[in-house]
PDB file of C-alpha atoms in Angstrom:
ATOM      1  CA  UNK Q 275     -87.649   0.946  34.743  1.00 76.00           C
ATOM      2  CA  UNK Q 276     -85.930   1.126  31.386  1.00 83.00           C
ATOM      3  CA  UNK Q 277     -83.746   4.062  30.308  1.00 85.00           C
ATOM      4  CA  UNK Q 278     -83.568   5.017  26.620  1.00 81.00           C
ATOM      5  CA  UNK Q 279     -80.628   7.259  25.838  1.00 79.00           C
ATOM      6  CA  UNK Q 280     -79.918  10.005  28.359  1.00 85.00           C
ATOM      7  CA  UNK Q 281     -83.339  11.673  28.337  1.00 89.00           C
ATOM      8  CA  UNK Q 282     -86.088   9.032  28.288  1.00 92.00           C
ATOM      9  CA  UNK Q 283     -87.333   6.690  30.987  1.00 92.00           C
ATOM     10  CA  UNK Q 284     -89.975   3.989  30.478  1.00 91.00           C
ATOM     11  CA  UNK Q 285     -91.880   2.282  33.283  1.00 91.00           C
ATOM     12  CA  UNK Q 286     -94.045  -0.768  32.543  1.00 89.00           C
ATOM     13  CA  UNK Q 287     -96.328  -2.396  35.071  1.00 87.00           C
ATOM     14  CA  UNK Q 288     -99.486  -4.506  34.798  1.00 82.00           C
ATOM     15  CA  UNK Q 289    -101.823  -1.991  33.137  1.00 84.00           C
ATOM     16  CA  UNK Q 290     -99.509   1.034  33.169  1.00 90.00           C
ATOM     17  CA  UNK Q 291     -97.013   2.368  30.670  1.00 91.00           C
ATOM     18  CA  UNK Q 292     -95.299   5.606  31.669  1.00 93.00           C
ATOM     19  CA  UNK Q 293     -92.788   7.484  29.510  1.00 93.00           C
ATOM     20  CA  UNK Q 294     -90.977  10.620  30.693  1.00 94.00           C
ATOM     21  CA  UNK Q 295     -88.929  12.667  28.216  1.00 93.00           C
ATOM     22  CA  UNK Q 296     -86.539  15.313  29.511  1.00 92.00           C
ATOM     23  CA  UNK Q 297     -85.754  18.261  27.221  1.00 91.00           C
ATOM     24  CA  UNK Q 298     -81.965  18.154  27.656  1.00 82.00           C
ATOM     25  CA  UNK Q 299     -79.070  16.818  29.652  1.00 79.00           C
ATOM     26  CA  UNK Q 300     -76.445  19.138  28.158  1.00 86.00           C
ATOM     27  CA  UNK Q 301     -75.533  21.617  30.905  1.00 91.00           C
ATOM     28  CA  UNK Q 302     -73.031  23.541  28.748  1.00 94.00           C
ATOM     29  CA  UNK Q 303     -75.635  24.379  26.103  1.00 92.00           C
ATOM     30  CA  UNK Q 304     -78.111  25.305  28.840  1.00 93.00           C
ATOM     31  CA  UNK Q 305     -75.529  27.696  30.322  1.00 95.00           C
ATOM     32  CA  UNK Q 306     -74.970  29.234  26.877  1.00 94.00           C
ATOM     33  CA  UNK Q 307     -78.725  29.653  26.406  1.00 94.00           C
ATOM     34  CA  UNK Q 308     -78.889  31.440  29.777  1.00 96.00           C
ATOM     35  CA  UNK Q 309     -75.960  33.661  28.773  1.00 96.00           C
ATOM     36  CA  UNK Q 310     -77.711  34.502  25.485  1.00 95.00           C
ATOM     37  CA  UNK Q 311     -80.923  35.325  27.378  1.00 96.00           C
ATOM     38  CA  UNK Q 312     -79.089  37.642  29.787  1.00 97.00           C
ATOM     39  CA  UNK Q 313     -77.196  39.421  26.980  1.00 97.00           C
ATOM     40  CA  UNK Q 314     -80.424  39.847  24.976  1.00 96.00           C
ATOM     41  CA  UNK Q 315     -82.215  41.226  28.050  1.00 97.00           C
ATOM     42  CA  UNK Q 316     -79.439  43.717  28.822  1.00 97.00           C
ATOM     43  CA  UNK Q 317     -79.399  44.952  25.198  1.00 96.00           C
ATOM     44  CA  UNK Q 318     -83.141  45.555  25.246  1.00 96.00           C
ATOM     45  CA  UNK Q 319     -83.027  47.341  28.589  1.00 97.00           C
ATOM     46  CA  UNK Q 320     -80.246  49.642  27.351  1.00 97.00           C
ATOM     47  CA  UNK Q 321     -82.238  50.563  24.225  1.00 96.00           C
ATOM     48  CA  UNK Q 322     -85.405  51.081  26.286  1.00 96.00           C
ATOM     49  CA  UNK Q 323     -83.577  53.234  28.856  1.00 96.00           C
ATOM     50  CA  UNK Q 324     -82.260  55.518  26.111  1.00 94.00           C
ATOM     51  CA  UNK Q 325     -85.631  55.940  24.399  1.00 95.00           C
ATOM     52  CA  UNK Q 326     -86.622  59.114  26.368  1.00 94.00           C
ATOM     53  CA  UNK Q 327     -83.446  60.861  25.185  1.00 94.00           C
ATOM     54  CA  UNK Q 328     -84.463  60.604  21.543  1.00 93.00           C
ATOM     55  CA  UNK Q 329     -85.881  63.752  19.971  1.00 92.00           C
ATOM     56  CA  UNK Q 330     -86.255  62.764  16.326  1.00 93.00           C
ATOM     57  CA  UNK Q 331     -89.620  61.140  15.451  1.00 95.00           C
ATOM     58  CA  UNK Q 332     -88.110  58.710  12.949  1.00 94.00           C
ATOM     59  CA  UNK Q 333     -85.597  57.521  15.569  1.00 94.00           C
ATOM     60  CA  UNK Q 334     -88.393  57.010  18.077  1.00 95.00           C
ATOM     61  CA  UNK Q 335     -90.373  55.012  15.513  1.00 96.00           C
ATOM     62  CA  UNK Q 336     -87.309  52.886  14.721  1.00 95.00           C
ATOM     63  CA  UNK Q 337     -86.739  52.127  18.420  1.00 95.00           C
ATOM     64  CA  UNK Q 338     -90.407  51.191  18.912  1.00 96.00           C
ATOM     65  CA  UNK Q 339     -90.243  48.766  15.972  1.00 97.00           C
ATOM     66  CA  UNK Q 340     -86.895  47.431  17.217  1.00 96.00           C
ATOM     67  CA  UNK Q 341     -88.275  46.911  20.734  1.00 97.00           C
ATOM     68  CA  UNK Q 342     -91.317  45.058  19.413  1.00 97.00           C
ATOM     69  CA  UNK Q 343     -89.021  42.561  17.660  1.00 97.00           C
ATOM     70  CA  UNK Q 344     -86.787  42.459  20.734  1.00 97.00           C
ATOM     71  CA  UNK Q 345     -89.785  41.682  22.971  1.00 97.00           C
ATOM     72  CA  UNK Q 346     -90.920  38.828  20.702  1.00 96.00           C
ATOM     73  CA  UNK Q 347     -87.486  37.196  20.765  1.00 94.00           C
ATOM     74  CA  UNK Q 348     -87.125  37.869  24.501  1.00 96.00           C
ATOM     75  CA  UNK Q 349     -90.340  35.906  25.023  1.00 96.00           C
ATOM     76  CA  UNK Q 350     -89.180  33.095  22.693  1.00 93.00           C
ATOM     77  CA  UNK Q 351     -85.772  32.741  24.339  1.00 94.00           C
ATOM     78  CA  UNK Q 352     -87.268  32.865  27.846  1.00 95.00           C
ATOM     79  CA  UNK Q 353     -89.840  30.223  26.943  1.00 94.00           C
ATOM     80  CA  UNK Q 354     -87.138  27.958  25.486  1.00 92.00           C
ATOM     81  CA  UNK Q 355     -84.865  28.412  28.512  1.00 95.00           C
ATOM     82  CA  UNK Q 356     -87.609  27.702  31.057  1.00 94.00           C
ATOM     83  CA  UNK Q 357     -88.631  24.590  29.097  1.00 93.00           C
ATOM     84  CA  UNK Q 358     -85.040  23.308  28.817  1.00 92.00           C
ATOM     85  CA  UNK Q 359     -84.331  23.980  32.505  1.00 93.00           C
ATOM     86  CA  UNK Q 360     -87.561  22.885  34.217  1.00 94.00           C
ATOM     87  CA  UNK Q 361     -89.718  21.053  31.656  1.00 93.00           C
ATOM     88  CA  UNK Q 362     -90.522  17.452  30.794  1.00 94.00           C
ATOM     89  CA  UNK Q 363     -92.996  15.552  28.680  1.00 94.00           C
ATOM     90  CA  UNK Q 364     -95.055  12.791  30.226  1.00 95.00           C
ATOM     91  CA  UNK Q 365     -96.990  10.154  28.304  1.00 93.00           C
ATOM     92  CA  UNK Q 366     -98.799   7.414  30.137  1.00 92.00           C
ATOM     93  CA  UNK Q 367    -101.397   4.785  29.430  1.00 91.00           C
ATOM     94  CA  UNK Q 368    -103.448   3.507  32.347  1.00 90.00           C
ATOM     95  CA  UNK Q 369    -106.876   1.898  32.728  1.00 87.00           C
ATOM     96  CA  UNK Q 370    -107.829   2.283  29.067  1.00 86.00           C
ATOM     97  CA  UNK Q 371    -106.878   5.976  28.960  1.00 91.00           C
ATOM     98  CA  UNK Q 372    -103.954   7.763  27.345  1.00 91.00           C
ATOM     99  CA  UNK Q 373    -102.605  10.867  29.057  1.00 93.00           C
ATOM    100  CA  UNK Q 374    -100.139  13.450  27.765  1.00 93.00           C
ATOM    101  CA  UNK Q 375     -98.659  16.376  29.678  1.00 95.00           C
ATOM    102  CA  UNK Q 376     -96.032  19.020  29.023  1.00 93.00           C
ATOM    103  CA  UNK Q 377     -94.962  19.802  32.546  1.00 94.00           C
ATOM    104  CA  UNK Q 378     -92.945  22.786  33.745  1.00 93.00           C
ATOM    105  CA  UNK Q 379     -92.167  22.879  37.473  1.00 91.00           C
ATOM    106  CA  UNK Q 380     -94.752  20.159  38.155  1.00 89.00           C
ATOM    107  CA  UNK Q 381     -97.472  22.180  36.395  1.00 92.00           C
ATOM    108  CA  UNK Q 382     -99.102  21.582  33.075  1.00 93.00           C
ATOM    109  CA  UNK Q 383    -102.372  20.723  31.431  1.00 94.00           C
ATOM    110  CA  UNK Q 384    -103.061  17.011  31.051  1.00 93.00           C
ATOM    111  CA  UNK Q 385    -104.733  15.759  27.873  1.00 93.00           C
ATOM    112  CA  UNK Q 386    -106.663  12.533  28.490  1.00 92.00           C
ATOM    113  CA  UNK Q 387    -108.543  10.336  26.026  1.00 90.00           C
ATOM    114  CA  UNK Q 388    -110.058   6.892  25.829  1.00 89.00           C
ATOM    115  CA  UNK Q 389    -107.694   4.468  24.083  1.00 87.00           C
ATOM    116  CA  UNK Q 390    -110.504   3.321  21.776  1.00 86.00           C
ATOM    117  CA  UNK Q 391    -110.567   6.821  20.244  1.00 87.00           C
ATOM    118  CA  UNK Q 392    -106.798   7.058  19.720  1.00 85.00           C
ATOM    119  CA  UNK Q 393    -104.997   6.220  16.484  1.00 83.00           C
ATOM    120  CA  UNK Q 394    -101.635   4.488  16.650  1.00 80.00           C
ATOM    121  CA  UNK Q 395     -98.680   6.776  17.255  1.00 83.00           C
ATOM    122  CA  UNK Q 396     -96.806   7.643  14.099  1.00 88.00           C
ATOM    123  CA  UNK Q 397     -93.398   9.079  13.394  1.00 88.00           C
ATOM    124  CA  UNK Q 398     -93.119  12.597  11.970  1.00 87.00           C
ATOM    125  CA  UNK Q 399     -90.461  12.370   9.280  1.00 85.00           C
ATOM    126  CA  UNK Q 400     -87.879  15.117   9.050  1.00 80.00           C
ATOM    127  CA  UNK Q 401     -86.547  16.478   5.805  1.00 81.00           C
ATOM    128  CA  UNK Q 402     -82.791  17.015   5.915  1.00 79.00           C
ATOM    129  CA  UNK Q 403     -83.172  19.807   3.351  1.00 84.00           C
ATOM    130  CA  UNK Q 404     -85.952  21.658   5.190  1.00 84.00           C
ATOM    131  CA  UNK Q 405     -84.833  24.816   6.985  1.00 85.00           C
ATOM    132  CA  UNK Q 406     -87.893  24.691   9.293  1.00 80.00           C
ATOM    133  CA  UNK Q 407     -87.130  21.099  10.360  1.00 80.00           C
ATOM    134  CA  UNK Q 408     -83.484  21.964  10.972  1.00 80.00           C
ATOM    135  CA  UNK Q 409     -84.394  24.983  13.118  1.00 80.00           C
ATOM    136  CA  UNK Q 410     -87.044  23.028  15.070  1.00 78.00           C
ATOM    137  CA  UNK Q 411     -84.514  20.319  15.918  1.00 78.00           C
ATOM    138  CA  UNK Q 412     -81.928  22.826  17.176  1.00 80.00           C
ATOM    139  CA  UNK Q 413     -81.251  23.192  20.880  1.00 78.00           C
ATOM    140  CA  UNK Q 414     -82.167  26.868  20.986  1.00 81.00           C
ATOM    141  CA  UNK Q 415     -85.905  26.511  20.342  1.00 82.00           C
ATOM    142  CA  UNK Q 416     -88.833  24.773  21.978  1.00 84.00           C
ATOM    143  CA  UNK Q 417     -90.506  22.458  19.500  1.00 82.00           C
ATOM    144  CA  UNK Q 418     -89.514  19.834  16.981  1.00 83.00           C
ATOM    145  CA  UNK Q 419     -92.049  17.163  17.905  1.00 87.00           C
ATOM    146  CA  UNK Q 420     -91.315  13.755  16.370  1.00 88.00           C
ATOM    147  CA  UNK Q 421     -94.418  11.704  17.278  1.00 92.00           C
ATOM    148  CA  UNK Q 422     -98.111  12.251  16.699  1.00 92.00           C
ATOM    149  CA  UNK Q 423    -101.444  10.595  17.353  1.00 89.00           C
ATOM    150  CA  UNK Q 424    -105.026  11.519  16.537  1.00 89.00           C
ATOM    151  CA  UNK Q 425    -107.976  11.633  18.937  1.00 89.00           C
ATOM    152  CA  UNK Q 426    -111.358  12.223  17.274  1.00 88.00           C
ATOM    153  CA  UNK Q 427    -109.799  14.150  14.398  1.00 88.00           C
ATOM    154  CA  UNK Q 428    -107.506  16.307  16.550  1.00 91.00           C
ATOM    155  CA  UNK Q 429    -103.778  15.726  16.121  1.00 91.00           C
ATOM    156  CA  UNK Q 430    -101.535  15.731  19.201  1.00 91.00           C
ATOM    157  CA  UNK Q 431     -97.781  15.970  18.786  1.00 91.00           C
ATOM    158  CA  UNK Q 432     -95.186  14.946  21.338  1.00 91.00           C
ATOM    159  CA  UNK Q 433     -91.586  13.816  21.704  1.00 88.00           C
ATOM    160  CA  UNK Q 434     -89.813  17.124  21.261  1.00 89.00           C
ATOM    161  CA  UNK Q 435     -86.395  16.949  19.593  1.00 87.00           C
ATOM    162  CA  UNK Q 436     -86.020  13.179  19.804  1.00 87.00           C
ATOM    163  CA  UNK Q 437     -83.455  11.479  17.617  1.00 85.00           C
ATOM    164  CA  UNK Q 438     -84.687   8.953  15.042  1.00 85.00           C
ATOM    165  CA  UNK Q 439     -83.651   6.032  17.253  1.00 89.00           C
ATOM    166  CA  UNK Q 440     -85.280   7.472  20.392  1.00 88.00           C
ATOM    167  CA  UNK Q 441     -88.484   8.292  18.502  1.00 89.00           C
ATOM    168  CA  UNK Q 442     -88.746   4.773  17.058  1.00 89.00           C
ATOM    169  CA  UNK Q 443     -88.182   3.205  20.486  1.00 90.00           C
ATOM    170  CA  UNK Q 444     -90.874   5.357  22.129  1.00 89.00           C
ATOM    171  CA  UNK Q 445     -93.159   4.608  19.172  1.00 89.00           C
ATOM    172  CA  UNK Q 446     -92.725   0.836  19.671  1.00 88.00           C
ATOM    173  CA  UNK Q 447     -93.325   1.069  23.406  1.00 86.00           C
ATOM    174  CA  UNK Q 448     -96.493   3.168  23.054  1.00 86.00           C
ATOM    175  CA  UNK Q 449     -97.990   1.254  20.149  1.00 83.00           C
ATOM    176  CA  UNK Q 450     -97.591  -2.031  22.039  1.00 83.00           C
ATOM    177  CA  UNK Q 451    -100.079  -0.686  24.621  1.00 79.00           C
ATOM    178  CA  UNK Q 452    -102.581   0.828  22.144  1.00 77.00           C
ATOM    179  CA  UNK Q 453    -105.111  -1.739  20.867  1.00 71.00           C
ATOM    180  CA  UNK Q 454    -105.797  -2.005  17.116  1.00 65.00           C
TER     181      UNK Q 454
END
């Protein structure tokens, strides 16, 4: 087994290539994300608990709009925290098939395809001046895929928040197992 950085492990055997990518190893940032989630939850509960006391229609409308935004970000933060705490990406090639899974607590849908139908993996370039790329590569969100491949016209993205060096290493390892 080969370890790439702190988050990636690669296992090569006869006709098997297995790559596991962990979302994070930074426990301090994970604790801060949990603290943010708890503070956000408490704020929303306080606003929701005080809703029945409101008498003015415009105030009630404001709180409903506020709570809809709060609920969206509550969902986003919870999803990011669960992924960072319990998730992992798995890519493996075995017996002429490529498999990809985003696993959370040993659960997740597996995408499988015949290697003959798969294009080579390619690197998704990041723009240093793009706000969307900068946000997607931040710790606080789930996303920021760096690799992609195509199966019968459908694009699959993987390798969330990998550095340039990690992405290139995974790219080399995977492409060595995918026939031309």
